[in-house]
């Protein structure tokens, strides 16, 4: 329950009625019986879990659609992540810009580890070596270099959408630079933190997907991506439909089923 929330959730109403009843204040016979409280609590908790699951799945859907709409080699897929956990063969990272978290593997399925392409390069490649993790850092010893990644390091990664025939598409993180992103001064650190926070607050996968479609429409000069984006914008769409890409009632399966339901409820002639 959100007891002090101004939004009157049903759980809050139940709690307030119980308190009023305990103070002998009339609640017009709305006080729930003690035997009914466990059933009501279980029902409300289940609906809360369903809402959380629906929100999570909705965000995952639009994040997938967003990364599908941009080229894999686009700068839009490159972002800075923060290391927050050490794994046996990699790191757990968080992206403030996209609000995503996931594993960044330092060792692939073939047993090869991340290392510098050359002594004077920060470009990562996979080669022979080993990963030595501990509680606060992970050291990768390769043929040409030794790299150490610590908790709260800022790393530059590319996010890639990986399709699957059996499961929904997943997001995979690839290291772009072997060197952590380091601020040179406190003011720079604060500015970077502010930028990251504003990026996270600003980024909305639904709106970003909509803007990507609008760009494809305006630059459709014969390109297949532009033609696809242009086809997705139907004429006569309202402002809400243009903003959130809601399906018009004339093309919505949901509204068709509602019409069928109404027809089924009508008495036969």
Short mmCIF file of C-alpha atoms in Angstrom, two decimals:
data_model
loop_
_atom_site.label_atom_id
_atom_site.label_comp_id
_atom_site.label_asym_id
_atom_site.label_seq_id
_atom_site.Cartn_x
_atom_site.Cartn_y
_atom_site.Cartn_z
CA UNK A 1 0.00 0.00 0.00
CA UNK A 2 1.03 3.64 -0.59
CA UNK A 3 -0.56 4.91 2.60
CA UNK A 4 0.25 8.63 2.15
CA UNK A 5 -0.04 8.70 -1.64
CA UNK A 6 -2.55 11.19 -3.05
CA UNK A 7 -3.63 8.53 -5.55
CA UNK A 8 -6.46 6.57 -3.99
CA UNK A 9 -5.44 3.00 -4.73
CA UNK A 10 -7.83 0.30 -3.58
CA UNK A 11 -5.24 -1.00 -1.11
CA UNK A 12 -5.09 2.47 0.46
CA UNK A 13 -8.89 2.61 0.67
CA UNK A 14 -9.00 -0.71 2.52
CA UNK A 15 -6.34 0.43 5.02
CA UNK A 16 -8.07 3.76 5.61
CA UNK A 17 -11.43 2.05 6.18
CA UNK A 18 -9.89 -0.34 8.72
CA UNK A 19 -8.30 2.58 10.59
CA UNK A 20 -11.54 4.55 10.61
CA UNK A 21 -13.42 1.50 11.87
CA UNK A 22 -10.85 0.97 14.65
CA UNK A 23 -11.47 4.58 15.76
CA UNK A 24 -15.25 3.98 15.75
CA UNK A 25 -15.74 6.34 12.83
CA UNK A 26 -18.58 5.38 10.53
CA UNK A 27 -17.50 4.08 7.16
CA UNK A 28 -21.03 3.25 5.92
CA UNK A 29 -20.66 -0.48 6.35
CA UNK A 30 -17.65 -0.66 4.03
CA UNK A 31 -15.28 -2.21 6.56
CA UNK A 32 -13.99 -5.55 5.32
CA UNK A 33 -14.43 -8.59 7.56
CA UNK A 34 -11.25 -9.99 9.08
CA UNK A 35 -11.78 -13.28 7.20
CA UNK A 36 -11.91 -11.39 3.88
CA UNK A 37 -8.69 -9.42 4.37
CA UNK A 38 -6.26 -12.21 3.34
CA UNK A 39 -8.27 -12.83 0.17
CA UNK A 40 -8.36 -9.11 -0.66
CA UNK A 41 -4.65 -8.71 0.06
CA UNK A 42 -3.73 -11.68 -2.13
CA UNK A 43 -5.92 -10.35 -4.97
CA UNK A 44 -4.38 -6.85 -4.77
CA UNK A 45 -0.84 -8.23 -4.58
CA UNK A 46 -1.51 -10.38 -7.63
CA UNK A 47 -2.81 -7.40 -9.61
CA UNK A 48 0.23 -5.38 -8.53
CA UNK A 49 2.58 -8.12 -9.78
CA UNK A 50 0.62 -8.33 -13.04
CA UNK A 51 0.95 -4.57 -13.54
CA UNK A 52 4.70 -4.66 -12.84
CA UNK A 53 5.14 -7.56 -15.27
CA UNK A 54 3.11 -5.78 -17.97
CA UNK A 55 5.17 -2.61 -17.53
CA UNK A 56 8.44 -4.56 -17.75
CA UNK A 57 7.33 -6.47 -20.85
CA UNK A 58 6.09 -3.27 -22.50
CA UNK A 59 9.42 -1.53 -21.96
CA UNK A 60 11.29 -4.58 -23.28
CA UNK A 61 9.06 -4.60 -26.38
CA UNK A 62 9.66 -0.95 -27.26
CA UNK A 63 13.37 -1.17 -26.46
CA UNK A 64 13.58 -4.08 -28.90
CA UNK A 65 11.65 -2.13 -31.55
CA UNK A 66 13.95 0.86 -31.04
CA UNK A 67 17.16 -1.12 -31.56
CA UNK A 68 15.54 -2.85 -34.54
CA UNK A 69 14.84 0.55 -36.10
CA UNK A 70 18.44 1.84 -35.99
CA UNK A 71 21.40 0.36 -37.93
CA UNK A 72 23.62 -1.93 -35.86
CA UNK A 73 26.69 0.21 -36.66
CA UNK A 74 24.94 3.48 -35.75
CA UNK A 75 26.32 5.74 -33.02
CA UNK A 76 22.85 5.58 -31.46
CA UNK A 77 23.75 2.07 -30.24
CA UNK A 78 26.98 3.22 -28.54
CA UNK A 79 26.65 4.33 -24.93
CA UNK A 80 28.52 4.53 -21.63
CA UNK A 81 27.77 1.89 -19.00
CA UNK A 82 28.74 1.54 -15.34
CA UNK A 83 30.14 -1.67 -13.84
CA UNK A 84 28.11 -2.68 -10.78
CA UNK A 85 28.89 -6.40 -10.34
CA UNK A 86 31.72 -8.81 -11.13
CA UNK A 87 30.91 -12.10 -12.86
CA UNK A 88 33.05 -15.21 -13.31
CA UNK A 89 33.55 -14.50 -17.01
CA UNK A 90 32.51 -10.87 -17.31
CA UNK A 91 30.81 -7.86 -15.74
CA UNK A 92 27.29 -6.72 -14.93
CA UNK A 93 26.82 -3.21 -16.37
CA UNK A 94 24.12 -0.54 -16.25
CA UNK A 95 23.31 2.05 -18.93
CA UNK A 96 22.00 5.33 -17.44
CA UNK A 97 20.96 6.52 -20.90
CA UNK A 98 18.69 3.59 -21.74
CA UNK A 99 17.93 2.38 -18.22
CA UNK A 100 19.19 -1.09 -19.18
CA UNK A 101 21.39 -3.58 -17.34
CA UNK A 102 22.94 -6.83 -18.46
CA UNK A 103 26.13 -8.88 -18.76
CA UNK A 104 29.23 -7.70 -20.60
CA UNK A 105 31.23 -10.84 -21.28
CA UNK A 106 35.03 -10.70 -21.16
CA UNK A 107 35.33 -14.34 -22.23
CA UNK A 108 33.35 -15.85 -25.11
CA UNK A 109 32.01 -19.38 -25.54
CA UNK A 110 35.24 -20.48 -27.25
CA UNK A 111 37.30 -19.56 -24.18
CA UNK A 112 38.90 -16.51 -25.83
CA UNK A 113 39.22 -13.34 -23.75
CA UNK A 114 39.08 -9.61 -24.46
CA UNK A 115 42.46 -7.94 -25.07
CA UNK A 116 44.01 -5.06 -26.96
CA UNK A 117 44.43 -5.47 -30.71
CA UNK A 118 47.95 -4.04 -30.31
CA UNK A 119 50.05 -2.47 -27.56
CA UNK A 120 49.19 1.09 -28.64
CA UNK A 121 45.50 0.44 -29.44
CA UNK A 122 42.40 0.52 -27.27
CA UNK A 123 40.39 -1.54 -29.76
CA UNK A 124 39.30 -4.84 -28.18
CA UNK A 125 39.72 -8.22 -29.85
CA UNK A 126 39.33 -11.79 -28.58
CA UNK A 127 42.38 -13.99 -28.14
CA UNK A 128 44.04 -16.51 -25.87
CA UNK A 129 44.23 -15.69 -22.17
CA UNK A 130 42.41 -16.01 -18.85
CA UNK A 131 40.02 -14.02 -16.64
CA UNK A 132 40.75 -13.66 -12.90
CA UNK A 133 37.80 -12.14 -11.01
CA UNK A 134 37.56 -11.05 -7.39
CA UNK A 135 34.97 -9.13 -5.36
CA UNK A 136 35.84 -5.66 -6.67
CA UNK A 137 37.55 -6.16 -10.04
CA UNK A 138 38.27 -8.55 -12.89
CA UNK A 139 41.70 -8.90 -14.51
CA UNK A 140 42.03 -10.20 -18.06
CA UNK A 141 45.50 -11.48 -18.98
CA UNK A 142 45.95 -11.77 -22.73
CA UNK A 143 48.84 -12.37 -25.09
CA UNK A 144 49.60 -8.69 -25.69
CA UNK A 145 48.04 -6.96 -22.70
CA UNK A 146 46.61 -7.21 -19.23
CA UNK A 147 43.36 -5.36 -18.53
CA UNK A 148 41.67 -4.66 -15.19
CA UNK A 149 38.02 -3.64 -14.87
CA UNK A 150 36.80 -2.48 -11.46
CA UNK A 151 33.46 -1.73 -9.87
CA UNK A 152 32.01 1.67 -10.91
CA UNK A 153 34.26 1.90 -13.96
CA UNK A 154 32.62 3.68 -16.88
CA UNK A 155 33.01 1.72 -20.12
CA UNK A 156 31.99 2.45 -23.69
CA UNK A 157 29.93 -0.35 -25.24
CA UNK A 158 27.81 -1.05 -28.29
CA UNK A 159 24.37 -2.57 -27.74
CA UNK A 160 23.36 -5.17 -30.31
CA UNK A 161 19.97 -6.79 -30.83
CA UNK A 162 20.37 -10.57 -31.22
CA UNK A 163 17.43 -12.37 -32.88
CA UNK A 164 16.36 -15.88 -31.95
CA UNK A 165 14.11 -18.48 -33.56
CA UNK A 166 12.96 -19.89 -30.22
CA UNK A 167 12.97 -16.91 -27.85
CA UNK A 168 12.30 -13.16 -28.01
CA UNK A 169 15.23 -11.05 -29.28
CA UNK A 170 17.82 -10.19 -26.63
CA UNK A 171 20.26 -7.33 -26.16
CA UNK A 172 24.00 -8.06 -26.13
CA UNK A 173 26.75 -5.71 -24.97
CA UNK A 174 30.08 -5.44 -26.81
CA UNK A 175 33.09 -3.55 -25.52
CA UNK A 176 34.09 -0.65 -27.80
CA UNK A 177 37.21 0.52 -25.96
CA UNK A 178 39.55 -1.31 -23.58
CA UNK A 179 40.18 1.90 -21.65
CA UNK A 180 37.59 3.10 -19.10
CA UNK A 181 36.01 6.49 -19.65
CA UNK A 182 37.88 8.76 -17.21
CA UNK A 183 36.93 12.32 -16.28
CA UNK A 184 39.85 14.74 -15.99
CA UNK A 185 38.36 16.98 -13.31
CA UNK A 186 35.65 17.07 -10.67
CA UNK A 187 33.62 19.56 -12.69
CA UNK A 188 33.84 17.26 -15.68
CA UNK A 189 32.69 14.34 -13.56
CA UNK A 190 29.70 16.31 -12.32
CA UNK A 191 28.86 17.43 -15.83
CA UNK A 192 29.08 13.86 -17.12
CA UNK A 193 26.87 12.64 -14.29
CA UNK A 194 24.34 15.38 -15.06
CA UNK A 195 24.37 14.47 -18.74
CA UNK A 196 23.86 10.79 -17.92
CA UNK A 197 20.95 11.57 -15.60
CA UNK A 198 19.32 13.86 -18.14
CA UNK A 199 19.80 11.25 -20.88
CA UNK A 200 18.10 8.64 -18.73
CA UNK A 201 15.20 10.95 -17.94
CA UNK A 202 14.91 12.07 -21.54
CA UNK A 203 15.09 8.71 -23.30
CA UNK A 204 11.75 7.10 -24.00
CA UNK A 205 11.82 4.07 -26.31
CA UNK A 206 8.30 4.75 -27.60
CA UNK A 207 9.03 8.37 -28.54
CA UNK A 208 12.48 7.47 -29.83
CA UNK A 209 10.94 4.82 -32.07
CA UNK A 210 8.38 7.36 -33.28
CA UNK A 211 11.09 9.92 -34.07
CA UNK A 212 13.10 7.28 -35.93
CA UNK A 213 10.08 6.51 -38.09
CA UNK A 214 9.55 10.21 -38.81
CA UNK A 215 13.18 10.61 -39.90
CA UNK A 216 12.84 7.61 -42.19
CA UNK A 217 9.70 9.15 -43.68
CA UNK A 218 11.33 12.52 -44.34
CA UNK A 219 14.38 10.86 -45.96
CA UNK A 220 12.53 8.20 -47.94
CA UNK A 221 14.27 9.11 -51.27
CA UNK A 222 14.08 5.54 -52.55
CA UNK A 223 15.61 3.81 -49.52
CA UNK A 224 13.96 0.66 -48.25
CA UNK A 225 14.04 1.79 -44.60
CA UNK A 226 12.42 5.09 -45.49
CA UNK A 227 9.73 3.35 -47.53
CA UNK A 228 8.99 1.01 -44.64
CA UNK A 229 8.77 3.90 -42.16
CA UNK A 230 6.58 5.89 -44.56
CA UNK A 231 4.20 2.98 -44.96
CA UNK A 232 3.79 2.75 -41.19
CA UNK A 233 2.36 6.29 -41.02
CA UNK A 234 -1.26 6.04 -42.05
CA UNK A 235 -3.20 9.07 -43.36
CA UNK A 236 -5.77 10.69 -41.10
CA UNK A 237 -4.02 9.75 -37.84
CA UNK A 238 -4.75 11.88 -34.78
CA UNK A 239 -2.07 13.66 -32.73
CA UNK A 240 -2.03 10.85 -30.15
CA UNK A 241 -1.77 8.22 -32.86
CA UNK A 242 1.12 10.08 -34.50
CA UNK A 243 2.88 10.53 -31.14
CA UNK A 244 2.42 7.02 -29.74
CA UNK A 245 1.72 5.06 -32.94
CA UNK A 246 -1.64 3.83 -31.65
CA UNK A 247 -3.52 1.67 -34.14
CA UNK A 248 -6.58 3.44 -35.63
CA UNK A 249 -9.92 1.95 -34.66
CA UNK A 250 -10.59 0.95 -38.27
CA UNK A 251 -7.48 -1.30 -38.23
CA UNK A 252 -7.57 -2.52 -34.62
CA UNK A 253 -8.32 -6.17 -33.91
CA UNK A 254 -9.42 -5.14 -30.40
CA UNK A 255 -12.15 -2.83 -31.73
CA UNK A 256 -13.22 -5.47 -34.23
CA UNK A 257 -13.69 -7.95 -31.38
CA UNK A 258 -15.68 -5.34 -29.43
CA UNK A 259 -18.00 -4.88 -32.41
CA UNK A 260 -18.46 -8.64 -32.65
CA UNK A 261 -19.26 -8.75 -28.92
CA UNK A 262 -21.91 -6.06 -29.33
CA UNK A 263 -23.44 -7.92 -32.25
CA UNK A 264 -23.54 -11.10 -30.18
CA UNK A 265 -25.42 -9.31 -27.38
CA UNK A 266 -28.13 -8.01 -29.71
CA UNK A 267 -31.41 -9.97 -29.63
CA UNK A 268 -32.15 -11.97 -32.72
CA UNK A 269 -34.79 -10.52 -35.05
#
